[in-house]
Structures are given as structure tokens and as C-alpha cells.
Coordinates of C-alpha atoms and ligand atoms in Angstrom, one line a residue:
M1 CA 0.0 0.0 0.0
K2 CA 1.3 3.5 -0.8
P3 CA 1.7 5.3 2.5
S4 CA 0.2 8.5 1.1
A5 CA -3.0 6.7 0.5
T6 CA -3.6 6.3 4.2
L7 CA -2.6 9.7 5.4
P8 CA -5.3 12.3 6.1
T9 CA -5.2 15.1 3.6
A10 CA -5.2 18.8 4.7
R11 CA -8.7 19.1 3.2
D12 CA -11.2 16.3 2.6
K13 CA -13.2 16.1 -0.6
L14 CA -16.2 18.4 -0.4
L15 CA -19.5 16.7 0.1
F16 CA -22.4 18.2 -2.0
T17 CA -24.7 15.6 -0.4
P18 CA -27.8 15.9 1.8
G19 CA -26.1 14.4 4.9
P20 CA -23.7 13.3 6.1
L21 CA -22.3 16.6 4.8
T22 CA -19.1 18.6 5.0
T23 CA -18.5 19.8 8.5
S24 CA -16.2 22.5 9.8
L25 CA -12.7 21.5 11.1
S26 CA -13.7 22.8 14.5
V27 CA -16.7 20.5 14.6
K28 CA -14.5 17.5 13.7
Q29 CA -11.9 18.6 16.3
A30 CA -14.5 18.7 19.1
M31 CA -14.6 14.9 18.8
L32 CA -10.9 14.4 19.8
H33 CA -12.0 13.7 23.4
D34 CA -13.4 10.8 25.3
A35 CA -16.6 11.4 27.3
G36 CA -18.1 9.2 30.0
S37 CA -21.8 8.6 29.6
W38 CA -22.5 8.7 33.3
H39 CA -20.4 11.8 34.0
F40 CA -22.1 15.0 35.0
E41 CA -20.1 17.2 32.6
F42 CA -21.3 15.1 29.6
N43 CA -24.9 15.0 30.8
A44 CA -24.8 18.8 31.3
K45 CA -23.9 19.0 27.6
V46 CA -26.7 16.7 26.6
N47 CA -29.1 18.9 28.6
W48 CA -27.7 22.1 27.0
V49 CA -28.1 20.6 23.5
R50 CA -31.7 19.7 24.2
E51 CA -32.5 23.2 25.3
K52 CA -30.7 24.7 22.4
I53 CA -32.7 22.6 19.9
L54 CA -35.9 24.0 21.3
E55 CA -34.5 27.5 21.2
I56 CA -33.7 27.1 17.4
A57 CA -37.3 25.9 17.0
G58 CA -38.6 29.0 18.8
L59 CA -39.9 26.9 21.6
S60 CA -39.0 26.2 25.3
R61 CA -39.4 23.7 28.1
D62 CA -41.2 26.3 30.1
A63 CA -43.9 26.4 27.4
G64 CA -44.3 22.7 27.6
W65 CA -42.0 21.4 24.8
E66 CA -39.3 18.8 24.8
A67 CA -36.4 17.8 22.5
I68 CA -35.7 14.1 22.8
L69 CA -32.5 12.8 21.4
L70 CA -32.3 9.2 20.1
Q71 CA -29.3 7.2 19.0
G72 CA -29.1 6.3 15.4
S73 CA -29.7 8.1 12.1
G74 CA -32.7 10.2 11.2
T75 CA -34.8 7.2 10.2
F76 CA -34.6 5.9 13.7
G77 CA -36.2 9.1 15.0
V78 CA -39.0 8.9 12.5
E79 CA -39.7 5.3 13.2
A80 CA -39.6 6.0 17.0
V81 CA -42.4 8.5 16.6
F82 CA -44.7 6.1 14.8
A83 CA -43.7 3.2 17.1
T84 CA -44.4 5.2 20.2
C85 CA -47.1 7.8 19.5
V86 CA -49.8 6.0 17.4
P87 CA -52.3 4.1 19.5
P88 CA -53.0 0.5 18.7
S89 CA -56.3 1.5 17.0
G90 CA -54.7 4.5 15.3
K91 CA -54.5 5.1 11.5
V92 CA -52.0 7.4 9.7
A93 CA -52.6 9.3 6.5
V94 CA -49.2 9.7 4.8
L95 CA -48.6 12.5 2.2
A96 CA -46.0 11.1 -0.1
N97 CA -44.1 12.5 -3.1
G98 CA -40.7 10.8 -2.8
A99 CA -38.6 8.2 -1.2
Y100 CA -38.8 9.5 2.4
G101 CA -42.6 9.6 2.3
E102 CA -42.5 6.0 1.0
R103 CA -40.1 5.1 3.8
I104 CA -42.8 6.2 6.3
V105 CA -45.2 3.9 4.5
L106 CA -42.7 1.0 4.9
M107 CA -42.3 1.8 8.6
L108 CA -46.1 1.6 9.1
Q109 CA -46.2 -1.7 7.3
H110 CA -43.5 -3.1 9.5
L111 CA -45.2 -1.7 12.7
K112 CA -48.5 -3.1 11.5
I113 CA -50.2 0.3 11.8
D114 CA -53.2 1.0 9.6
H115 CA -52.6 3.7 7.1
L116 CA -53.7 5.5 4.0
V117 CA -51.3 7.0 1.4
L118 CA -52.1 10.2 -0.5
R119 CA -49.6 10.4 -3.3
T120 CA -48.7 13.2 -5.7
P121 CA -46.1 12.9 -8.4
E122 CA -42.5 13.5 -7.4
N123 CA -42.5 17.0 -8.9
T124 CA -45.7 18.1 -7.3
P125 CA -46.2 19.2 -3.7
N126 CA -48.6 17.4 -1.3
D127 CA -52.3 18.2 -1.9
P128 CA -54.0 19.8 1.2
A129 CA -57.4 19.5 -0.5
A130 CA -57.1 15.7 -1.0
L131 CA -56.2 15.4 2.6
D132 CA -59.2 17.5 3.6
R133 CA -61.5 15.1 1.7
A134 CA -59.8 12.0 3.2
L135 CA -60.1 13.4 6.8
A136 CA -63.7 14.3 6.2
T137 CA -64.7 10.9 5.0
D138 CA -62.4 8.7 7.1
K139 CA -62.9 9.4 10.8
T140 CA -60.6 6.6 11.8
I141 CA -57.5 8.5 10.7
T142 CA -55.8 9.7 13.9
H143 CA -52.5 11.1 12.6
V144 CA -51.2 12.8 9.4
A145 CA -47.5 12.5 8.4
I146 CA -45.7 14.7 6.0
V147 CA -42.1 15.3 4.8
H148 CA -41.2 19.0 4.8
C149 CA -38.3 19.0 2.2
E150 CA -38.5 15.8 0.3
T151 CA -34.8 15.2 -0.2
T152 CA -35.5 12.8 -3.1
T153 CA -36.0 15.8 -5.4
G154 CA -35.5 18.9 -3.2
I155 CA -39.2 19.7 -3.4
L156 CA -40.7 21.8 -0.5
N157 CA -44.1 20.6 0.8
P158 CA -46.7 23.0 2.2
I159 CA -46.5 22.0 5.9
T160 CA -48.4 25.0 7.3
E161 CA -51.3 24.7 4.8
V162 CA -51.5 21.0 5.4
G163 CA -51.3 21.6 9.2
R164 CA -54.3 23.9 9.1
V165 CA -56.3 21.1 7.5
V166 CA -55.1 18.7 10.2
Q167 CA -56.1 21.1 12.9
R168 CA -59.5 21.8 11.4
H169 CA -60.1 18.0 11.7
S170 CA -58.5 17.7 15.1
R171 CA -56.0 15.1 14.2
H172 CA -52.3 14.7 15.2
Y173 CA -49.5 16.0 12.9
I174 CA -46.1 14.4 12.4
V175 CA -43.5 16.3 10.3
D176 CA -40.3 14.8 9.0
A177 CA -38.2 18.0 8.8
M178 CA -34.9 16.1 8.5
S179 CA -33.4 18.1 5.7
S180 CA -35.0 21.5 6.5
F181 CA -34.8 22.0 10.3
A182 CA -32.4 24.9 11.2
A183 CA -32.2 26.1 7.6
I184 CA -35.8 26.8 6.6
P185 CA -37.9 28.6 9.3
I186 CA -40.6 26.4 10.7
D187 CA -43.4 28.0 12.7
F188 CA -44.8 25.3 15.0
S189 CA -48.0 27.0 16.2
P190 CA -49.7 28.0 12.9
A191 CA -48.8 24.6 11.5
G192 CA -50.0 22.8 14.6
I193 CA -47.1 20.5 14.6
D194 CA -47.3 17.8 17.3
F195 CA -44.1 15.8 16.5
L196 CA -41.2 17.0 14.4
I197 CA -38.1 14.9 13.6
S198 CA -34.7 16.0 12.4
S199 CA -31.1 14.8 12.9
A200 CA -27.6 15.9 13.9
N201 CA -26.0 15.6 10.5
K202 CA -28.2 17.7 8.2
C203 CA -28.6 21.5 8.4
L204 CA -27.2 21.6 11.9
E205 CA -23.9 20.6 10.4
G206 CA -23.0 18.0 13.1
V207 CA -21.8 14.5 12.5
P208 CA -24.1 11.4 12.2
G209 CA -25.0 9.6 15.4
F210 CA -28.4 10.7 16.6
S211 CA -31.8 12.1 15.7
F212 CA -34.1 14.2 17.7
V213 CA -37.8 14.6 18.1
I214 CA -39.5 17.9 19.2
C215 CA -42.9 17.5 20.8
R216 CA -45.2 18.7 23.5
R217 CA -44.4 16.9 26.8
D218 CA -48.0 16.3 27.5
A219 CA -48.6 14.8 24.0
L220 CA -45.8 12.3 24.5
L221 CA -46.9 11.5 28.1
A222 CA -50.3 10.6 26.7
C223 CA -48.8 7.8 24.6
E224 CA -48.1 5.6 27.6
G225 CA -48.4 1.9 26.7
Y226 CA -48.4 2.3 22.9
A227 CA -44.7 1.6 22.3
R228 CA -44.2 -1.3 19.9
C229 CA -40.5 -1.8 20.7
L230 CA -38.1 -1.1 23.4
S231 CA -35.0 0.7 21.9
L232 CA -37.2 3.1 19.9
D233 CA -39.6 3.8 22.8
L234 CA -39.5 7.6 22.7
L235 CA -41.5 8.0 25.9
D236 CA -39.1 5.7 27.8
Q237 CA -36.2 7.8 26.3
L238 CA -37.8 10.9 27.7
K239 CA -38.2 9.3 31.1
G240 CA -34.6 8.3 31.0
F241 CA -33.5 11.9 30.5
D242 CA -36.0 13.0 33.2
K243 CA -34.6 10.5 35.7
N244 CA -30.8 11.2 35.4
G245 CA -30.2 13.3 32.3
Q246 CA -28.8 10.3 30.5
F247 CA -29.5 8.4 27.3
R248 CA -30.9 4.9 27.9
Y249 CA -28.1 2.7 26.6
T250 CA -24.7 3.8 25.2
P251 CA -24.9 7.5 24.2
P252 CA -23.4 8.9 20.9
T253 CA -20.7 10.7 22.9
H254 CA -18.6 12.0 20.1
P255 CA -21.5 13.2 17.9
I256 CA -22.8 15.1 21.0
L257 CA -19.4 16.8 21.4
A258 CA -19.4 17.7 17.7
F259 CA -23.0 18.9 17.9
E260 CA -22.3 21.2 20.8
Q261 CA -19.7 22.9 18.7
A262 CA -22.0 22.9 15.6
M263 CA -24.7 24.6 17.6
K264 CA -22.3 27.4 18.6
E265 CA -21.4 27.8 15.0
L266 CA -25.0 28.0 14.0
E267 CA -25.5 30.8 16.5
H268 CA -22.4 32.6 15.2
E269 CA -23.8 32.4 11.7
G270 CA -27.0 34.2 12.7
G271 CA -29.2 31.2 13.5
V272 CA -31.7 29.8 11.1
A273 CA -31.9 33.0 9.2
G274 CA -28.2 33.3 8.6
R275 CA -27.8 29.6 7.7
G276 CA -30.8 29.7 5.4
A277 CA -29.4 32.8 3.6
R278 CA -26.0 31.0 2.9
Y279 CA -27.8 27.9 1.7
R280 CA -30.0 30.0 -0.6
R281 CA -26.9 31.7 -2.0
N282 CA -25.3 28.3 -2.6
H283 CA -28.4 27.1 -4.4
E284 CA -28.7 30.2 -6.5
T285 CA -25.1 30.1 -7.5
L286 CA -25.5 26.4 -8.3
V287 CA -28.5 26.8 -10.5
K288 CA -27.1 29.8 -12.4
G289 CA -23.8 28.0 -13.0
M290 CA -25.4 24.7 -14.1
K291 CA -27.8 26.4 -16.4
Q292 CA -24.8 28.2 -18.0
L293 CA -23.3 24.8 -18.7
G294 CA -26.6 23.7 -20.2
F295 CA -28.1 21.6 -17.4
R296 CA -31.8 21.6 -16.6
P297 CA -33.1 21.4 -13.1
Y298 CA -35.8 18.8 -12.6
L299 CA -38.2 20.9 -10.5
D300 CA -40.1 24.1 -11.2
P301 CA -38.4 26.9 -9.3
A302 CA -41.7 27.7 -7.5
V303 CA -41.6 24.4 -5.6
Q304 CA -37.8 24.0 -5.4
S305 CA -36.1 24.3 -2.0
Y306 CA -32.6 25.7 -1.5
I307 CA -31.5 22.4 0.2
I308 CA -30.8 20.1 -2.7
T309 CA -31.3 20.3 -6.4
S310 CA -31.9 17.6 -9.0
F311 CA -30.6 18.0 -12.5
Y312 CA -31.4 16.0 -15.6
Y313 CA -28.6 14.0 -17.2
P314 CA -27.2 15.6 -20.4
D315 CA -29.2 14.3 -23.3
T316 CA -26.3 12.4 -24.9
E317 CA -25.0 8.8 -24.9
K318 CA -21.5 10.1 -24.1
F319 CA -22.7 10.8 -20.5
S320 CA -22.3 8.1 -17.9
F321 CA -23.1 9.0 -14.3
D322 CA -20.6 6.6 -12.9
D323 CA -17.8 8.1 -14.9
F324 CA -19.0 11.7 -14.2
Y325 CA -19.1 10.9 -10.5
R326 CA -15.6 9.3 -10.4
R327 CA -14.0 12.2 -12.3
L328 CA -15.6 14.8 -10.0
S329 CA -14.4 12.8 -7.0
D330 CA -10.8 12.8 -8.5
K331 CA -11.1 16.6 -8.5
G332 CA -12.3 16.7 -4.9
F333 CA -16.0 16.9 -5.3
I334 CA -18.6 14.4 -4.1
I335 CA -22.1 14.7 -5.6
Y336 CA -25.1 12.5 -5.2
P337 CA -27.0 10.1 -7.5
G338 CA -30.6 10.8 -8.3
K339 CA -33.5 9.0 -6.6
I340 CA -36.3 9.9 -8.9
S341 CA -38.3 7.0 -10.3
R342 CA -39.2 8.3 -13.8
A343 CA -36.3 10.6 -14.7
N344 CA -32.5 10.2 -15.0
T345 CA -31.1 12.8 -12.6
F346 CA -28.3 13.5 -10.2
R347 CA -28.5 15.7 -7.2
I348 CA -26.3 18.4 -5.7
G349 CA -26.8 19.5 -2.1
S350 CA -26.4 23.2 -1.0
I351 CA -26.1 22.3 2.7
G352 CA -23.2 21.7 5.0
R353 CA -20.1 23.8 5.5
I354 CA -19.8 24.9 1.9
S355 CA -20.0 28.4 0.4
P356 CA -20.8 30.0 -3.0
S357 CA -17.1 29.9 -3.9
D358 CA -17.1 26.1 -3.3
I359 CA -20.1 25.9 -5.6
D360 CA -18.3 27.9 -8.2
A361 CA -15.3 25.5 -7.9
L362 CA -17.7 22.5 -8.3
V363 CA -19.4 24.0 -11.4
S364 CA -15.9 24.6 -13.0
A365 CA -15.0 21.0 -12.2
I366 CA -18.2 19.8 -13.9
D367 CA -17.4 21.9 -16.9
S368 CA -13.9 20.4 -17.1
V369 CA -15.3 16.8 -16.8
L370 CA -17.7 17.4 -19.6
K371 CA -14.9 18.7 -21.8
E372 CA -12.6 15.8 -20.9
R373 CA -15.4 13.4 -22.0
G374 CA -16.4 15.4 -25.1
V375 CA -19.9 15.8 -23.8
K376 CA -21.6 18.6 -25.6
M377 CA -24.7 20.0 -23.9
V378 CA -27.6 20.8 -26.2
Ligands
LIG1 C1 -31.9 12.2 5.5 C2 -33.4 12.1 5.6 C3 -34.0 11.2 6.5 C4 -33.3 10.2 7.3 O1 -32.3 9.5 6.7 P1 -31.1 8.8 7.6 O2 -30.3 8.3 6.4 O3 -31.8 7.8 8.4 O4 -30.4 9.8 8.4 C5 -35.4 11.2 6.6 N1 -36.1 12.0 5.9 C6 -35.6 13.0 5.1 C7 -36.5 13.9 4.4 C8 -34.2 13.0 4.9 O5 -33.7 14.0 4.1

């Protein structure tokens, strides 16, 4: 083995992916410590992080809210909400227009929870009117689930408009805000959100290791006895934090240390508004540059978020995604394959510790790769 192949480089390749994503050096450095799970200093950090998450959401413990951390990736947090908070006789209406909505459907199948799926095409936001009709006719529906930014395409779903329908019918509302929380403002009260899920390694720019659920304490306490499994029992997890400030089972110590630093950096950037503004500039720089090269975005700008953007493959046989991906990687840029069922696309994320100048560098690299391969855009 060449020794150089194993040495860390001064700068890692930049990730233009929707999480894990590029993190700051200081966030990575925060992990160069060991932390004892039982130790009061570590548990004080866990408590601080939980309060800070509520602050970012514009909520507080005093007003009756909790942020519950759970080991595992974002999916674990989403599944924990369904596993814990839907009663045995409950039924969930899922609004789906991409892979993450479909993943919720899979979870409900595994958990054997009755459900109804309201689908729209992948380039079309969820339909509040269709939900209104479903809730009016099916009184057995107890919960509605939605994905805020459907990372499959980058489409933004109308969580507040849908939330108003949910409230009018007095049902519970579950929002997967994995790829939007901390970058797109979310107003809990007009949307009537009961449970919101996100994770450490998306717009908060921490490292993977845990997800978190924001909910009203009372709403979760009312779910006593529903949990369908032990490790994902969110109520039991809350009781663990209540009892001794600790995670049940081994905590994600290093991700928590990284997250503490990441939250300080979010504050330094101007909170959700500051972070959202940088991501928006990243997205605008990206779309402008890619259009100049001749690429077409998949979504209508009216429904496109500034989180991640899908582009159609160039319309020529000379283009191979695998070759494109490898050549960009050789130049230090990691992009993301597409996940859309009916169109050939790839995705480029605008989130993580990247700036418009990094986007410019990526677009130049894409231009070079196309020239190397003799791909002419039409
Ligand atoms: C990333 C993501 C998830 C969770 O994915 P994990 O790989 O489990 O972290 C869920 N929903 C959305 C919308 C996401 O973007």
C-alpha cells in the first residue's frame, strides 16, 4: 500500500450531499475527546443541547416542549415517533411524493399500523385538498404524516397549509423535517405540529449519530403503553432523560461533542436566518452556473427548496453518471446520485459547511469533466 493513500489530507473532498455533509474543522476537532456517559459534565452538555434545539425551533421547556435525542440516524427518530405515538387502534394518513414519504409507509407496514397513502407525483407538492377530503370521509384517521423538504428531489411541501387542514379536523400532525430544520424557518404554532423529527447531521452541520424529536411533553406522556418496541420507545427515552439526564443505553458521545460545537457555529452564523441565507446563495449560485453549462433542473423553481437540487442527465449517450461521479471525485467533489423513479437525474446539495465559492469550484470542475469526455450540452 502506498503510505500516502492512508494519510489524512489537509482538506477532505467536499460533500455536496444531503447528509452526512461537509462539517467544519472545529466540529471535527471537538470529537478528539473521550466522554463518560455517566459523567455529570457530559450530561450537562446533553441537557444544553436539548434546550438549544428548542430555542432554534422558537420553543421552550417552560412552554411545555421537549427535544428528545435518540441514538441512530434520522430514520430511527421517524420510526420511533410512529412506534411510540400512534395508539393500537390508530390510523396514519401519509402524504408522499418521494422516497422519504415511501419510507414512512414501509415503517407503518413493519409496525402493522393501519394507514392511507395520499400520493402526488415527485415534482408536485402534497395536496391539502385531497387530505381535507380524506379526513372528512375517514374518521378513523388519527395522525397525518408529511415530509417537509422531500430530499428525493428537493421539493418543498406546504407544511403549514396541510397543518391547518389537520387542525381543522382535530388530528395529530407528524412532520419529517430532517433536511430542512435549522435552515428553513418552521413555525410550530400556525402549522399545529405535534411531532417534528430531524437529525444531527443535516442542516445543523453536526456528524451522524443521533436524531431528535421535538414535541409537547403532554402529548408524549399521553402515549403511555403504545410503544411497539423497546429501543425506539420515545416516551421511555424521555423518562430516562428526566430521571438522570442520560441516554438509555450507550450514548453517541462523540457526535454530541461535535453537535455542541456545531450549535455554537449556527448561532455565530446568525441562527436559522443566517444559515438559510447562505444555503440560498449556494443554491442560486449552483442553478445559475449549471444552467450556463446547459443543465436543466428537474423541479419548477416555485416548488424547489434551497436544500438540494436535482438535474437531468445531459441528453447524450456520451454521458455516464458513474464516470462523471468518479472524475468529479478525483477533482475533490462528491455529488449524489438521483433517486427519482421516472427521470434520469443526479443531485447536488447546497447544505453543509460549503459556500458559494465552493459551488463555483464545483461548477468549474463539472465543466472540465464534460470537456474531458467530449460531452456537448444541447
Ligand atoms: C436524511 C433524511 C431522512 C433520514 O435519513 P437517515 O439516512 O436515516 O439519516 C429522513 N427524511 C428525510 C427527508 C431526509 O432527508
